[in-house]
Coordinates of C-alpha atoms (C1' of nucleotides) in Angstrom, one line a residue:
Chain C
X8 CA 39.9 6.6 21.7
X9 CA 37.7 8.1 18.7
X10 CA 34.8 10.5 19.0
X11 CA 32.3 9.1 21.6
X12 CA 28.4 8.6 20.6
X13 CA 25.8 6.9 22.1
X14 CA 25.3 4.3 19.3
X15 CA 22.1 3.1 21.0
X16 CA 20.3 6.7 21.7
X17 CA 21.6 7.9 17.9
X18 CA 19.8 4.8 16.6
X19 CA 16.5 5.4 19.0
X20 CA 17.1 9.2 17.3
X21 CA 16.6 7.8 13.4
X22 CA 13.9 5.5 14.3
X23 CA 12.1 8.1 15.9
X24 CA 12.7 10.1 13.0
X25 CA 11.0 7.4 10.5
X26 CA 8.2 7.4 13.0
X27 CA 7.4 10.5 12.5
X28 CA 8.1 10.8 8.5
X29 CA 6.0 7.5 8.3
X30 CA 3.3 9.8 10.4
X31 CA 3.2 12.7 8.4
X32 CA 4.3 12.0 5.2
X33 CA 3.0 8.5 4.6
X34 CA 4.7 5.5 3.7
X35 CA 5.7 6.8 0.3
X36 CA 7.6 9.5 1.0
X37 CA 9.5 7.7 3.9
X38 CA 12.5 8.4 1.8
X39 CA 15.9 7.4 3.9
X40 CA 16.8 11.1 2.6
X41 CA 13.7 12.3 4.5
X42 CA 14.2 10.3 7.4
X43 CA 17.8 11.1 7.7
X44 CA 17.2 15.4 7.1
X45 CA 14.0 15.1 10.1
X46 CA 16.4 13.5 12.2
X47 CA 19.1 16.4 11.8
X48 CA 21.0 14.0 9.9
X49 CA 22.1 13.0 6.4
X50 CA 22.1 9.3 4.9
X51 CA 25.5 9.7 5.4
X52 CA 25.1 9.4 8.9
X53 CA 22.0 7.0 9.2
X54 CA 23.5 4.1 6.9
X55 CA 26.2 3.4 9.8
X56 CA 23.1 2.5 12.0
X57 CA 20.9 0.5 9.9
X58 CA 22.3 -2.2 7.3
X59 CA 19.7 -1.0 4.9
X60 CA 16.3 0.6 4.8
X61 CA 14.3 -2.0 5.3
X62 CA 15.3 -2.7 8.8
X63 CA 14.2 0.7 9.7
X64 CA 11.2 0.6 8.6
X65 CA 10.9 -2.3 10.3
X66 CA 12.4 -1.1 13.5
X67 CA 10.1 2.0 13.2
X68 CA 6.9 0.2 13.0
X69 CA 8.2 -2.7 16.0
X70 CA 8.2 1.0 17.9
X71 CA 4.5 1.8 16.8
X72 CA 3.8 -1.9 18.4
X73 CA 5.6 -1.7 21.6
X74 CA 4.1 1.6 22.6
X75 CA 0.1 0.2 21.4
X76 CA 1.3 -2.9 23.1
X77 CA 2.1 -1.4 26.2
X78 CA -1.2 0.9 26.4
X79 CA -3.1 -2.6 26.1
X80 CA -0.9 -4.3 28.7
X81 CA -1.7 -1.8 31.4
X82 CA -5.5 -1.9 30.3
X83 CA -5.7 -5.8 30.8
X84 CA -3.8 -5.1 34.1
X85 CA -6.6 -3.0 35.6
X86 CA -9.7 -4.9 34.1
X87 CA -11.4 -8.1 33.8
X88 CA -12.9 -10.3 31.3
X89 CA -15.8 -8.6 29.1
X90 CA -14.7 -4.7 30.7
X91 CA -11.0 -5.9 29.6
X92 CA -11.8 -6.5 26.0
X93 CA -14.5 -3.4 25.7
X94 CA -11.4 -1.2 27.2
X95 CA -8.6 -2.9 25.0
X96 CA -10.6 -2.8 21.8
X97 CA -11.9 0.6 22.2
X98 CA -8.0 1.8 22.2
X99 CA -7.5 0.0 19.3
X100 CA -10.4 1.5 17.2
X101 CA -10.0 4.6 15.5
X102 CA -11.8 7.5 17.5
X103 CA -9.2 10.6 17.0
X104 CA -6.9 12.3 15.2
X105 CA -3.9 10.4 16.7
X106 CA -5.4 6.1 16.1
X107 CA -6.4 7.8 12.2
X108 CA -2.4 8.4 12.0
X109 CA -1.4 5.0 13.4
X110 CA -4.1 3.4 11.1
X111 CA -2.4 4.5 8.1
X112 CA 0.8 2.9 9.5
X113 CA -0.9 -0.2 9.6
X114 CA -2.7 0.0 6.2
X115 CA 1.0 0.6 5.2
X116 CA 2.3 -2.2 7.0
X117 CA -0.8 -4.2 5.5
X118 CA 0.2 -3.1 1.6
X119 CA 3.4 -4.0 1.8
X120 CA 4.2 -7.5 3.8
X121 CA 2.8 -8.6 0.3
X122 CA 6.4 -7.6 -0.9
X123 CA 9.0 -8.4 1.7
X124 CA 9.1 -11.5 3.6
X125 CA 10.4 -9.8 6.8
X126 CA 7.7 -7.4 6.9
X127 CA 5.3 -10.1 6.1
X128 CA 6.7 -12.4 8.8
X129 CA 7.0 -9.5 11.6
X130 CA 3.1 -8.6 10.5
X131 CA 2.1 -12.6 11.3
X132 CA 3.9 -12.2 14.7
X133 CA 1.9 -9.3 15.5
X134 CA -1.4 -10.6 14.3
X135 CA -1.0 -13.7 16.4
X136 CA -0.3 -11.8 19.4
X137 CA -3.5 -9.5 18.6
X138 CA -5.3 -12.5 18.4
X139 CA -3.7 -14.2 21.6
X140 CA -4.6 -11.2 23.5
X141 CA -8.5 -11.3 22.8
X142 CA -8.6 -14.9 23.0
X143 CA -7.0 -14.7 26.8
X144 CA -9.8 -12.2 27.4
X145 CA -12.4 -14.2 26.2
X146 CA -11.5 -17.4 28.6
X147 CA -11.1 -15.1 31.0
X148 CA -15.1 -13.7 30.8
X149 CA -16.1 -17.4 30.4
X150 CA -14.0 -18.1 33.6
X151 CA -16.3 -15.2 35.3
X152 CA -19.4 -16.9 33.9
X153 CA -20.0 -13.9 31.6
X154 CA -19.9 -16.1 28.7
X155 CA -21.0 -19.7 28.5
X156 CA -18.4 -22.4 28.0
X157 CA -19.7 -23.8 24.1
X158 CA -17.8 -20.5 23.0
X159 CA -15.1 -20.7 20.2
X160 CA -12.6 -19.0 21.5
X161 CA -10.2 -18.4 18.6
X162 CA -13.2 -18.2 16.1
X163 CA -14.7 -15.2 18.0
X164 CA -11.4 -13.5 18.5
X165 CA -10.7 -13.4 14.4
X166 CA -13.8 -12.3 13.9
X167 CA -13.3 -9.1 16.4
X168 CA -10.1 -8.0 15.1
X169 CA -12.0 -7.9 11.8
X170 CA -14.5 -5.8 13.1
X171 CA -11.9 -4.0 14.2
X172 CA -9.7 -3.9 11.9
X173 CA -12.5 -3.4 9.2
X174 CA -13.8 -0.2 11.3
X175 CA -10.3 1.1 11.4
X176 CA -9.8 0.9 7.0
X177 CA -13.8 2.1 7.3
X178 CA -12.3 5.2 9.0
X179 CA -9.5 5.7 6.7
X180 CA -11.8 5.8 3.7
X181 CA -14.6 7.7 5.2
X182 CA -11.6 11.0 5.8
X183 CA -11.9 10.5 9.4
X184 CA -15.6 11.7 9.0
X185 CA -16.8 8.6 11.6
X186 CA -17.8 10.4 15.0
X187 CA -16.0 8.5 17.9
X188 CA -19.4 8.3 19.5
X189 CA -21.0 6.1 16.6
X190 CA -17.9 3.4 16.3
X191 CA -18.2 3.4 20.1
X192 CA -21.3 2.4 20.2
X193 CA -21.5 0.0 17.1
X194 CA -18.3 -1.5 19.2
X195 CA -21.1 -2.0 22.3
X196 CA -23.9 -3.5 19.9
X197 CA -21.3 -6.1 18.8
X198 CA -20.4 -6.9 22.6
X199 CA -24.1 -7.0 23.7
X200 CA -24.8 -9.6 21.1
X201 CA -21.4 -11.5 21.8
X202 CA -22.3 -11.8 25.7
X203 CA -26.5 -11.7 25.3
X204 CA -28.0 -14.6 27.6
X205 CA -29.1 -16.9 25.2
Chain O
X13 CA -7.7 7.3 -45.1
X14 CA -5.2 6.4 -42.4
X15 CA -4.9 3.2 -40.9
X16 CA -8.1 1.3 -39.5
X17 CA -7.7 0.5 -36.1
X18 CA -11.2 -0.1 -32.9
X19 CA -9.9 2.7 -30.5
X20 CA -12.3 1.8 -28.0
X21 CA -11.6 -2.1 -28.3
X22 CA -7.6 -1.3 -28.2
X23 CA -8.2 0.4 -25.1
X24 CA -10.0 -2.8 -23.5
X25 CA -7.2 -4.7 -23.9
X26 CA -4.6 -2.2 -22.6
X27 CA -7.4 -2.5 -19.3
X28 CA -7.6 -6.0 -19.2
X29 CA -4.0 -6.2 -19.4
X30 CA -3.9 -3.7 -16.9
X31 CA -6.2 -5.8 -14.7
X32 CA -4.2 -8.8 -15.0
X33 CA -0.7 -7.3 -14.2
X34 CA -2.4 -5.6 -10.9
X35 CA -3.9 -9.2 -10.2
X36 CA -0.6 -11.2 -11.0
X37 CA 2.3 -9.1 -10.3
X38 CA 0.6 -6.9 -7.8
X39 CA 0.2 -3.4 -7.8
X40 CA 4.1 -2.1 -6.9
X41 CA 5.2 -4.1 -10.0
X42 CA 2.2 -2.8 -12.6
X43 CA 4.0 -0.4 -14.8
X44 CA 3.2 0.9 -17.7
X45 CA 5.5 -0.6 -19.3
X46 CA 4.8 -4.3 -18.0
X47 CA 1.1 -3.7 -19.0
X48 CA 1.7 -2.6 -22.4
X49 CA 4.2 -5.5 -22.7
X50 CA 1.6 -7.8 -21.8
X51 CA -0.7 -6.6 -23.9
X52 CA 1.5 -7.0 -26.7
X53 CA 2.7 -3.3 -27.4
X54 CA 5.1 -1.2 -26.4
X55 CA 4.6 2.3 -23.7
X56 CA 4.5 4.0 -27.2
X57 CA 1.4 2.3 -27.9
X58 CA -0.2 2.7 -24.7
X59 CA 0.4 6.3 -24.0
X60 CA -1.7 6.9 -27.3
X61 CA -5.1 5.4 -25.7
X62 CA -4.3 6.9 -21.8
X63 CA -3.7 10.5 -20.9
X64 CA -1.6 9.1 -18.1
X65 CA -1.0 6.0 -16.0
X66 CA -3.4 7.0 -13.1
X67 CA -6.4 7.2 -15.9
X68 CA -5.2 3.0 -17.1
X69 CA -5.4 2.3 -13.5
X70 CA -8.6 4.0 -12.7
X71 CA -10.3 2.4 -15.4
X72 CA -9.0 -1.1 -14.9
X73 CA -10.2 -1.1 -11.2
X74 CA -13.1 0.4 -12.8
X75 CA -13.5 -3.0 -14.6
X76 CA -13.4 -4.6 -11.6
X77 CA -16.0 -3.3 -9.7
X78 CA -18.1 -4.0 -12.4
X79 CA -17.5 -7.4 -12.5
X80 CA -18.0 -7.6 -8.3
X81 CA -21.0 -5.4 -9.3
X82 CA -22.8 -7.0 -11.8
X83 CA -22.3 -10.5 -10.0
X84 CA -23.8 -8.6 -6.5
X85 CA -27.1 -7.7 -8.5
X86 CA -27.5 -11.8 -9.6
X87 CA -27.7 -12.1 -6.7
X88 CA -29.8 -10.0 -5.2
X89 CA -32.4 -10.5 -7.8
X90 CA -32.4 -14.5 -7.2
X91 CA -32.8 -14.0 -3.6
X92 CA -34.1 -11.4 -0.9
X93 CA -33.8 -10.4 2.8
X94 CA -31.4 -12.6 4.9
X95 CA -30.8 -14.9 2.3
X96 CA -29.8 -12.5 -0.2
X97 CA -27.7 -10.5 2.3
X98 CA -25.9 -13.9 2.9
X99 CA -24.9 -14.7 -0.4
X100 CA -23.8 -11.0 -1.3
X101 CA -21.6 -11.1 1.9
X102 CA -20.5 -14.7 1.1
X103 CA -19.5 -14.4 -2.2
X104 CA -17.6 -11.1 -1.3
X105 CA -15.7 -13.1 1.5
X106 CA -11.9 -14.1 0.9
X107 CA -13.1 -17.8 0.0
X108 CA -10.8 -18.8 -2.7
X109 CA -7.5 -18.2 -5.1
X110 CA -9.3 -16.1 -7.3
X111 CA -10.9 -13.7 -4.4
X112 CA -7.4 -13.6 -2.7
X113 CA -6.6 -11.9 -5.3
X114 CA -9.3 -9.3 -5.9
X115 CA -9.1 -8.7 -2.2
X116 CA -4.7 -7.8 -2.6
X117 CA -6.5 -5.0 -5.0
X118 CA -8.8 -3.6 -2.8
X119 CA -6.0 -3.1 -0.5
X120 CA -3.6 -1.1 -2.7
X121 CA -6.7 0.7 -3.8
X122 CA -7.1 2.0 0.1
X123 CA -3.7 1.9 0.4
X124 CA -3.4 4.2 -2.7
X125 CA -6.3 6.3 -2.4
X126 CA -4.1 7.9 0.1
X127 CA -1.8 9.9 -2.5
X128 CA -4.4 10.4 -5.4
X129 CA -7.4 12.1 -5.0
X130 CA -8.8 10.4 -7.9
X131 CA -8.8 7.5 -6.5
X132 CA -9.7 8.4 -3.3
X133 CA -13.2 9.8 -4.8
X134 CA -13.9 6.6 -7.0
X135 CA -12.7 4.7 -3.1
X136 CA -15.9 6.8 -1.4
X137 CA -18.0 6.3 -4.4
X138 CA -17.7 2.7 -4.3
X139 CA -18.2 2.4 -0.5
X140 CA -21.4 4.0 -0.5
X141 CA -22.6 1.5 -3.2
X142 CA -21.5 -1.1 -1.0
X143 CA -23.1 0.3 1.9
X144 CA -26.2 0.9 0.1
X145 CA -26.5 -2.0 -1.0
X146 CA -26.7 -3.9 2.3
X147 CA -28.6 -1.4 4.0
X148 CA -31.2 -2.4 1.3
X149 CA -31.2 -5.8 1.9
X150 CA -31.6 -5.1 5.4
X151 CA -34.5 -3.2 4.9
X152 CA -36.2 -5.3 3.1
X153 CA -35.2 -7.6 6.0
X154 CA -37.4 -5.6 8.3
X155 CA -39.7 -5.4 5.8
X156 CA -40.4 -9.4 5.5
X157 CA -40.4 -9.5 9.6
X158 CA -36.6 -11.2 9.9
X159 CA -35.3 -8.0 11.6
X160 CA -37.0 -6.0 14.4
X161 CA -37.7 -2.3 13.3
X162 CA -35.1 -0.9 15.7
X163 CA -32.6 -2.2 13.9
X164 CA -30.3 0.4 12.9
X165 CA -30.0 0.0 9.3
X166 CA -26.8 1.9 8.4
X167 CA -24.7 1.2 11.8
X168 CA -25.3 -2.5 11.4
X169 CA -24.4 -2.1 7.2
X170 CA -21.2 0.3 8.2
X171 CA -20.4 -3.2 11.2
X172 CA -21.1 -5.4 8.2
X173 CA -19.0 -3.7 5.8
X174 CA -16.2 -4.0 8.8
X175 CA -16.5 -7.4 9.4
X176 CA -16.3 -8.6 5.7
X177 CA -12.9 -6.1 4.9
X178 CA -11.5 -6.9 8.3
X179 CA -11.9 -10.6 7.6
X180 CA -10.3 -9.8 4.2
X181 CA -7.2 -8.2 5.3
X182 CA -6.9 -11.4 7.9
X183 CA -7.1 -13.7 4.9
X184 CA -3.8 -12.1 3.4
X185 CA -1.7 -11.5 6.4
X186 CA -2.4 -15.5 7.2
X187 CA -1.3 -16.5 3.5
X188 CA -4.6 -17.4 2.6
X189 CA -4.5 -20.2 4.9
X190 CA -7.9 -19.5 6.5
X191 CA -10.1 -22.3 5.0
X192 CA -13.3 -20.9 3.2
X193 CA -15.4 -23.3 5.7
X194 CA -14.3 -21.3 8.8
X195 CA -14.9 -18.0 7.3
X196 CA -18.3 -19.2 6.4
X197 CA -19.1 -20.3 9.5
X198 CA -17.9 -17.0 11.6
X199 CA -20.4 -15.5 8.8
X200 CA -23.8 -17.4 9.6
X201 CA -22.5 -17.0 13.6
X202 CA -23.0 -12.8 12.8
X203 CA -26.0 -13.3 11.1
X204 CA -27.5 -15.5 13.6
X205 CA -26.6 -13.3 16.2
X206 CA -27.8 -10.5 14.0
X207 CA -30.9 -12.0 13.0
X208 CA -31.5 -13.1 16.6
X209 CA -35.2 -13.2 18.4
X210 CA -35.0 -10.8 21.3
Chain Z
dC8 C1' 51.0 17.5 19.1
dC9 C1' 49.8 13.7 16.2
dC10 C1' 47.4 9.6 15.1
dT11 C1' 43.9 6.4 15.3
dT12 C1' 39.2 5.3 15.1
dG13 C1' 34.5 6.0 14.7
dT14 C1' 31.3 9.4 12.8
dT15 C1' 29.3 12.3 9.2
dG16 C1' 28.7 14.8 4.7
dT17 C1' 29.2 14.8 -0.2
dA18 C1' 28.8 12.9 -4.3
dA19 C1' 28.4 9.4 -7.5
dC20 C1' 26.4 5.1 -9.0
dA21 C1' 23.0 2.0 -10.8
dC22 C1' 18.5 1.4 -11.4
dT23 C1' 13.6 2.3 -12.1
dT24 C1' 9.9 5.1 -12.9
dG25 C1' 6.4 8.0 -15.9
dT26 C1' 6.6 10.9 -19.6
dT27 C1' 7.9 12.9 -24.0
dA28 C1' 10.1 13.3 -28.6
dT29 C1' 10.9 11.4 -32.7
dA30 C1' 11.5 8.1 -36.2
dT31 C1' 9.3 4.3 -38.5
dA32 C1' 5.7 1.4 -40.3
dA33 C1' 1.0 0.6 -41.8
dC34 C1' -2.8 1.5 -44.6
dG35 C1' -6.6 3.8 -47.1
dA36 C1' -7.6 7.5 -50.3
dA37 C1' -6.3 10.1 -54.3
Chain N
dT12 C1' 1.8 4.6 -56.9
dT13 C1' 2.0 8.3 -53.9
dC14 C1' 0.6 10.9 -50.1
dG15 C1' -1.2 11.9 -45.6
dT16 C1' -2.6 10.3 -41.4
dT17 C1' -2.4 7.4 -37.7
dA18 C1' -0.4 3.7 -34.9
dT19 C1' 3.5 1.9 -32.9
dA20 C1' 8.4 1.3 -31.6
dT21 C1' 12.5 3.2 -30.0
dA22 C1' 15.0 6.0 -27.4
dA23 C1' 15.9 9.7 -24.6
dC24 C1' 14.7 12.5 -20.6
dA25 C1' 14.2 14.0 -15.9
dA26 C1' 13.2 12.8 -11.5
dG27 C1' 13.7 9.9 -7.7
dT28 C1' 15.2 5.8 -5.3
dG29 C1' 18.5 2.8 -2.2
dT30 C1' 23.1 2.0 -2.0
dT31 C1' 28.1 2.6 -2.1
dA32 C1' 32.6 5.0 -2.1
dC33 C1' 35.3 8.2 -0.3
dA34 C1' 36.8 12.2 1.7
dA35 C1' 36.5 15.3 5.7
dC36 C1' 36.0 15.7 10.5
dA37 C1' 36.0 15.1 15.6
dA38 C1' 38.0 13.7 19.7
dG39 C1' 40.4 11.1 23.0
dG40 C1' 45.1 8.4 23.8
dG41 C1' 50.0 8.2 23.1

DNA sequence: CCCTTGTTGTAACACTTGTTATATAACGAA
DNA sequence: TTCGTTATATAACAAGTGTTACAACAAGGG
């Protein structure tokens, strides 16, 4: 009977929308105004989709992760073991102007699970799926004999995502001035000395 | 003739109360007005000893890089090569409450260093102390015959530096819950690795 | 054609922020 | 004591926030 609209694709539309502010104008100025004026829209509009700002944001940044997620999903798909994790983690690392953007995002994310618990608790999920996914591709390379079997599994796999993560915040600070070529290669120094024959 | 009052000893406390706010309340909730509260004044008060609120928060992270600073040089004085570089490292390491804490800083300080330019400057400057800093110890490293002279001093200091902030920001997102022993222990597994005989 | 129902815009609200203006209090010099 | 200067408190201001209330609108069914 009433004026039809694609709830779903008018949502997708907004979330988009905060993507994008949260790209460009930083987390700060991700204003619902702002989010709701990119989008073509006024709050007007966007507070009939979302019960408040909050889920959003958070729906905005589950986007970010389904989208790296994917890009990693189809990397493991291809590879194997130690080629796997060298391809997975060299997505993740900062190396142009488009991973500098979604490393903000996550320094965002970062700053401010310290203040809501939903954020904090969606941030947790994520981590321990990081962490899964590393771990997975480090049994797999001592599967394939390219790592021996005395391993910690879930002790290396924290400490690369916090070289990772660490080169990503490095990046941040440094204006983007860190040449893809030199994280690349510290990335490769790391590896060589996680699988060196002992 | 008018009334007697330190200026420069009233401004410490405005930046220790500053420091304390940021370290209790956290940095969304340190307003002027809950500094100069806590200090015992009133915004009246403060704005007399501040040209703005970006100059008391410049100078009470200020205050704590100091502290990290001057408890860095202890220890480099006491010690030397690996060792030394191990004990900087360690005692920069998320290991306890009080640490926690200064590390929930650092991370509103990148976070923030985003929007002020300030900040962002003091951010660089501090980094390439930091930097230095290890890159000396690991020169003196190849100097006492621990490290090979290939070693390349300022990608392994930049991978260093990414470890220990990476291993920070895990430290928050888990709630602290990563016991001090484990992240001690992925320490002297990078510097063994590091350090290794070819 | 009208009416119902979901959509959108406008505007106000309540609150917080940093900053500024101004009045009051304190204290030493004359 | 009185005056002048400074320190401090109080209060107002302007800007910006998320949220809410409400009116205007659009469009399909009767």
């Amino acid at each position: 009977m009433p004026r039809i609209v694609d709830h779903a694709s008018r949502r997708q539309d907004f979330i988009r929308a905060a993507c994008e502010t949260l790209l460009e104008e930083g987390y700060a100025n991700t204003t619902v105004r702002a989010v709701a004026k990119r989008a073509g829209f006024t709050t007007g509009a966007l507070v009939h989709y979302f019960g408040d700002k909050d889920e959003l944001i958070r729906r905005a940044l589950d986007y970010f992760g389904t989208e790296q997620r994917e890009r990693m999903l189809r990397l493991e798909r291809e590879l194997e073991g130690r080629a796997a994790l060298r391809a997975v983690v060299a997505d993740a690392l900062p190396t142009d102007l488009d991973s500098q953007r979604r490393w903000r995002i996550w320094m965002a994310l970062w700053y401010h699970s310290e203040e809501s618990d939903q954020m904090r608790a969606e941030q947790k999920r994520r981590y321990r799926e990081w962490l899964g996914r590393i771990s997975r591709m480090l049994e797999q390379s001592v599967k394939l004999g390219e790592l021996p079997a005395s391993v910690e599994i879930r002790a290396e796999a924290r400490a690369m995502v916090a070289f990772v993560d660490g080169l990503g915040v490095q990046f941040l600070m440094a204006n983007s001035r860190l040449p893809a070529a030199k994280i690349l290669a510290m990335l490769d120094t790391y590896l060589n000395r996680l699988y060196a024959k002992p």
